[in-house]
Coordinates of N, CA and C in Angstrom, one line a residue:
M26 N -20.7 15.5 5.3 CA -20.2 16.1 4.0 C -19.3 15.1 3.4
A27 N -19.5 14.8 2.1 CA -18.7 13.9 1.4 C -17.4 14.5 0.9
L28 N -16.3 13.7 0.9 CA -15.1 14.1 0.3 C -15.2 13.9 -1.2
P29 N -14.9 15.0 -2.0 CA -15.1 14.9 -3.5 C -14.2 13.8 -4.1
S30 N -13.0 13.6 -3.7 CA -12.1 12.6 -4.3 C -12.4 11.2 -3.9
L31 N -13.0 11.0 -2.7 CA -13.2 9.7 -2.2 C -14.7 9.6 -1.8
T32 N -15.5 9.0 -2.7 CA -16.9 9.0 -2.4 C -17.3 8.1 -1.2
A33 N -16.5 7.2 -0.8 CA -16.8 6.3 0.3 C -16.5 7.0 1.7
C34 N -15.9 8.2 1.6 CA -15.5 8.9 2.9 C -16.4 10.1 3.1
E35 N -16.8 10.3 4.3 CA -17.6 11.4 4.6 C -17.2 12.0 6.0
I36 N -17.4 13.3 6.2 CA -17.1 13.9 7.5 C -18.4 14.3 8.1
L37 N -18.5 14.0 9.4 CA -19.7 14.3 10.2 C -19.3 15.3 11.2
A38 N -19.9 16.5 11.1 CA -19.6 17.6 12.1 C -20.7 17.7 13.1
T39 N -20.4 17.7 14.4 CA -21.4 17.8 15.4 C -21.0 18.8 16.4
G40 N -21.9 19.4 17.1 CA -21.5 20.3 18.2 C -22.8 21.1 18.5
G41 N -22.7 21.8 19.7 CA -23.8 22.6 20.1 C -24.0 23.9 19.4
D42 N -22.9 24.5 18.9 CA -23.0 25.8 18.3 C -23.2 25.6 16.8
L43 N -23.5 26.7 16.1 CA -23.6 26.7 14.6 C -22.3 26.3 14.0
I44 N -22.4 25.5 13.0 CA -21.2 25.0 12.3 C -20.7 26.0 11.3
D45 N -19.4 26.3 11.3 CA -18.8 27.2 10.3 C -18.6 26.4 9.0
Y46 N -19.5 26.6 8.0 CA -19.4 25.8 6.8 C -18.2 26.2 5.9
G47 N -17.8 27.4 6.0 CA -16.5 27.8 5.3 C -15.3 27.0 5.8
L48 N -15.2 26.9 7.2 CA -14.2 26.1 7.8 C -14.3 24.6 7.4
L49 N -15.5 24.2 7.4 CA -15.8 22.8 7.1 C -15.4 22.4 5.7
H50 N -15.8 23.3 4.7 CA -15.4 23.1 3.3 C -13.9 23.1 3.2
H51 N -13.2 24.0 3.9 CA -11.7 24.1 3.8 C -11.1 22.8 4.4
L52 N -11.7 22.3 5.5 CA -11.2 21.0 6.1 C -11.4 19.9 5.1
V53 N -12.6 19.8 4.5 CA -12.8 18.8 3.5 C -11.8 18.8 2.3
A54 N -11.5 20.0 1.9 CA -10.6 20.2 0.8 C -9.2 19.7 1.2
V55 N -8.7 20.2 2.3 CA -7.4 19.8 2.8 C -7.3 18.3 3.0
L56 N -8.3 17.7 3.7 CA -8.3 16.3 3.9 C -8.4 15.5 2.6
G57 N -9.2 16.0 1.7 CA -9.2 15.3 0.4 C -7.9 15.3 -0.4
I58 N -7.2 16.4 -0.3 CA -5.9 16.5 -1.0 C -4.9 15.6 -0.3
E59 N -4.9 15.6 1.0 CA -3.9 14.7 1.8 C -4.2 13.2 1.6
L60 N -5.5 12.8 1.6 CA -5.9 11.5 1.4 C -5.5 11.0 0.0
E61 N -5.7 11.9 -1.0 CA -5.4 11.6 -2.4 C -3.9 11.4 -2.5
R62 N -3.1 12.2 -1.8 CA -1.6 12.1 -1.9 C -1.2 10.8 -1.3
L63 N -1.8 10.4 -0.1 CA -1.4 9.1 0.5 C -1.8 7.9 -0.4
L64 N -2.9 8.0 -1.0 CA -3.3 6.9 -1.9 C -2.4 6.8 -3.1
V65 N -2.0 7.9 -3.7 CA -1.0 7.9 -4.8 C 0.3 7.3 -4.4
E66 N 0.8 7.8 -3.2 CA 2.0 7.3 -2.6 C 2.0 5.8 -2.4
N67 N 0.9 5.3 -1.8 CA 0.7 3.9 -1.6 C 0.7 3.1 -2.9
E68 N -0.1 3.6 -3.9 CA -0.1 2.9 -5.1 C 1.3 2.8 -5.8
R69 N 2.0 3.9 -5.7 CA 3.4 4.0 -6.3 C 4.2 2.9 -5.6
S70 N 4.2 2.9 -4.3 CA 5.0 1.9 -3.5 C 4.6 0.5 -3.9
L71 N 3.3 0.2 -4.0 CA 2.9 -1.1 -4.5 C 3.3 -1.5 -5.9
R72 N 3.3 -0.5 -6.8 CA 3.7 -0.7 -8.1 C 5.2 -1.0 -8.2
L73 N 6.0 -0.2 -7.5 CA 7.5 -0.4 -7.4 C 7.8 -1.8 -6.9
G74 N 7.2 -2.2 -5.8 CA 7.4 -3.5 -5.2 C 7.0 -4.6 -6.1
S75 N 5.9 -4.5 -6.8 CA 5.5 -5.5 -7.7 C 6.4 -5.6 -8.9
E76 N 6.9 -4.5 -9.4 CA 7.8 -4.5 -10.5 C 9.1 -5.1 -10.1
L77 N 9.6 -4.8 -8.9 CA 10.9 -5.4 -8.4 C 10.7 -6.9 -8.3
L78 N 9.7 -7.3 -7.7 CA 9.5 -8.8 -7.5 C 9.4 -9.5 -8.9
D79 N 8.8 -8.9 -9.8 CA 8.7 -9.4 -11.2 C 10.1 -9.5 -11.8
D80 N 10.9 -8.4 -11.6 CA 12.2 -8.4 -12.2 C 13.1 -9.5 -11.5
L81 N 12.9 -9.7 -10.2 CA 13.7 -10.7 -9.5 C 13.3 -12.1 -9.9
I82 N 12.0 -12.3 -10.1 CA 11.6 -13.7 -10.5 C 12.0 -14.0 -11.9
Q83 N 12.0 -13.0 -12.8 CA 12.4 -13.2 -14.2 C 13.9 -13.0 -14.4
S84 N 14.7 -12.8 -13.3 CA 16.1 -12.6 -13.3 C 16.6 -11.5 -14.3
R85 N 15.9 -10.4 -14.3 CA 16.2 -9.3 -15.2 C 17.1 -8.3 -14.6
L86 N 17.5 -8.4 -13.4 CA 18.4 -7.4 -12.7 C 19.7 -8.0 -12.4
P87 N 20.8 -7.2 -12.6 CA 22.1 -7.7 -12.1 C 22.0 -7.7 -10.5
E88 N 22.9 -8.5 -10.0 CA 22.8 -8.8 -8.5 C 22.9 -7.5 -7.7
Q89 N 23.9 -6.6 -8.0 CA 24.1 -5.4 -7.3 C 22.9 -4.5 -7.4
A90 N 22.3 -4.4 -8.6 CA 21.1 -3.5 -8.8 C 19.9 -4.1 -8.0
A91 N 19.8 -5.4 -7.9 CA 18.7 -6.0 -7.1 C 18.9 -5.7 -5.7
L92 N 20.1 -5.9 -5.2 CA 20.4 -5.6 -3.8 C 20.1 -4.2 -3.4
D93 N 20.5 -3.2 -4.3 CA 20.3 -1.8 -4.0 C 18.8 -1.5 -4.0
R94 N 18.1 -2.0 -4.9 CA 16.6 -1.7 -4.9 C 15.9 -2.4 -3.7
L95 N 16.3 -3.6 -3.3 CA 15.7 -4.2 -2.2 C 16.1 -3.4 -0.9
A96 N 17.3 -2.9 -0.8 CA 17.6 -2.1 0.4 C 16.8 -0.8 0.4
Q97 N 16.6 -0.2 -0.7 CA 15.8 1.0 -0.8 C 14.3 0.8 -0.3
L98 N 13.8 -0.4 -0.5 CA 12.5 -0.8 -0.1 C 12.4 -1.5 1.3
N99 N 13.5 -1.4 2.0 CA 13.6 -2.0 3.4 C 13.4 -3.5 3.4
C100 N 14.0 -4.2 2.4 CA 13.9 -5.7 2.3 C 15.3 -6.2 2.0
P101 N 16.2 -6.2 3.0 CA 17.5 -6.8 2.8 C 17.4 -8.3 2.6
T102 N 18.2 -8.8 1.6 CA 18.1 -10.2 1.2 C 18.4 -11.2 2.3
Q103 N 19.3 -10.9 3.2 CA 19.7 -11.8 4.3 C 18.6 -12.0 5.3
Q104 N 17.6 -11.1 5.3 CA 16.6 -11.1 6.4 C 15.2 -11.1 5.8
S105 N 15.0 -11.7 4.6 CA 13.7 -11.7 3.9 C 13.3 -13.1 3.6
C106 N 12.0 -13.2 3.4 CA 11.4 -14.5 3.0 C 10.5 -14.3 1.9
L107 N 10.6 -15.2 0.8 CA 9.7 -15.1 -0.3 C 8.6 -16.2 -0.1
A108 N 7.4 -15.8 -0.3 CA 6.3 -16.8 -0.1 C 5.3 -16.6 -1.3
S109 N 4.6 -17.7 -1.6 CA 3.6 -17.7 -2.6 C 2.4 -18.4 -2.1
A110 N 1.2 -17.8 -2.4 CA 0.0 -18.4 -1.8 C -1.2 -18.2 -2.8
R111 N -2.2 -19.0 -2.7 CA -3.4 -18.8 -3.5 C -4.6 -18.7 -2.5
P112 N -4.9 -17.5 -2.1 CA -6.0 -17.3 -1.1 C -7.3 -17.8 -1.8
T113 N -8.1 -18.5 -1.0 CA -9.3 -19.0 -1.6 C -10.5 -18.3 -1.0
T114 N -10.4 -17.6 0.2 CA -11.5 -17.0 0.8 C -11.7 -15.6 0.5
E115 N -10.6 -14.9 0.2 CA -10.7 -13.4 -0.1 C -9.9 -13.1 -1.4
P116 N -10.3 -12.0 -2.1 CA -9.5 -11.6 -3.2 C -8.1 -11.2 -2.8
V117 N -7.1 -11.4 -3.8 CA -5.7 -11.1 -3.5 C -5.5 -9.7 -3.0
A118 N -6.2 -8.7 -3.6 CA -6.1 -7.3 -3.2 C -6.4 -7.1 -1.7
D119 N -7.4 -7.9 -1.2 CA -7.8 -7.8 0.2 C -6.7 -8.2 1.1
W120 N -6.0 -9.3 0.7 CA -4.8 -9.8 1.5 C -3.7 -8.7 1.6
R121 N -3.5 -8.1 0.4 CA -2.4 -7.1 0.4 C -2.8 -6.0 1.4
Q122 N -4.0 -5.5 1.4 CA -4.4 -4.4 2.3 C -4.4 -4.9 3.7
R123 N -4.8 -6.1 4.0 CA -4.8 -6.6 5.3 C -3.4 -6.7 5.9
L124 N -2.5 -7.2 5.1 CA -1.1 -7.3 5.6 C -0.5 -5.9 5.9
R125 N -0.8 -4.9 5.0 CA -0.3 -3.6 5.2 C -0.8 -2.9 6.4
R126 N -2.1 -3.1 6.7 CA -2.8 -2.6 7.9 C -2.1 -3.1 9.2
Q127 N -1.6 -4.3 9.1 CA -1.0 -4.9 10.3 C 0.5 -4.5 10.4
G128 N 0.9 -3.7 9.6 CA 2.3 -3.1 9.7 C 3.3 -4.1 9.1
V129 N 2.9 -5.0 8.3 CA 3.9 -6.0 7.7 C 4.6 -5.3 6.6
E130 N 5.9 -5.2 6.6 CA 6.7 -4.7 5.5 C 6.8 -5.8 4.5
L131 N 6.4 -5.5 3.3 CA 6.4 -6.5 2.2 C 6.4 -5.9 0.9
L132 N 6.8 -6.7 -0.1 CA 6.6 -6.4 -1.5 C 5.6 -7.4 -2.0
V133 N 4.7 -7.0 -2.8 CA 3.6 -7.9 -3.3 C 3.5 -7.9 -4.8
R134 N 3.3 -9.1 -5.3 CA 3.1 -9.3 -6.7 C 1.8 -10.2 -6.9
S135 N 0.8 -9.7 -7.6 CA -0.4 -10.5 -7.9 C -0.4 -11.0 -9.3
Q136 N -0.6 -12.3 -9.4 CA -0.7 -12.9 -10.8 C -1.9 -13.8 -10.7
A137 N -3.0 -13.4 -11.5 CA -4.2 -14.1 -11.5 C -4.7 -14.2 -10.1
N138 N -4.8 -15.4 -9.6 CA -5.3 -15.6 -8.2 C -4.2 -16.0 -7.3
E139 N -2.9 -15.8 -7.7 CA -1.8 -16.1 -6.8 C -1.2 -14.8 -6.3
L140 N -0.7 -14.9 -5.0 CA -0.1 -13.8 -4.3 C 1.3 -14.2 -4.0
I141 N 2.3 -13.4 -4.6 CA 3.7 -13.6 -4.3 C 4.2 -12.5 -3.4
V142 N 4.7 -12.8 -2.3 CA 5.1 -11.9 -1.2 C 6.5 -12.0 -0.8
L143 N 7.2 -10.9 -0.7 CA 8.6 -10.9 -0.1 C 8.4 -10.1 1.2
L144 N 8.6 -10.9 2.3 CA 8.4 -10.3 3.7 C 9.8 -9.9 4.2
A145 N 9.8 -8.7 4.9 CA 11.0 -8.2 5.5 C 11.3 -8.9 6.8
T146 N 12.4 -8.6 7.3 CA 12.9 -9.2 8.6 C 11.9 -9.1 9.7
G147 N 11.8 -10.1 10.5 CA 10.9 -10.2 11.7 C 9.5 -10.3 11.4
Q148 N 9.1 -10.4 10.1 CA 7.7 -10.4 9.8 C 7.1 -11.8 9.6
W149 N 8.0 -12.8 9.6 CA 7.6 -14.2 9.4 C 8.1 -15.0 10.5

């Protein structure tokens, strides 16, 4: 059964007894809502990180405001590293997802084919 909000996701129910389709539809609805919430939360986090990196690079924030926002995003300045790369084998969005899946705390800014990353402590 496909999840309505995510066409690439499906649920496969197996078992020896008859499947309760009412329960299965409820499960699909609850999972769809939760997955959508997680996606929105992740996109919001990526957007905030990208905006903060842009503000830092363009020097648009006073020092204290920058320090406060970095602390909110778990990137203290004394323990962070700024890196820039131009991945040639995979799209920039794939690198962002790959690093997140590995549990790397980071802020990411994509510009054309360039990836600007602020890595948190212990990640580099």
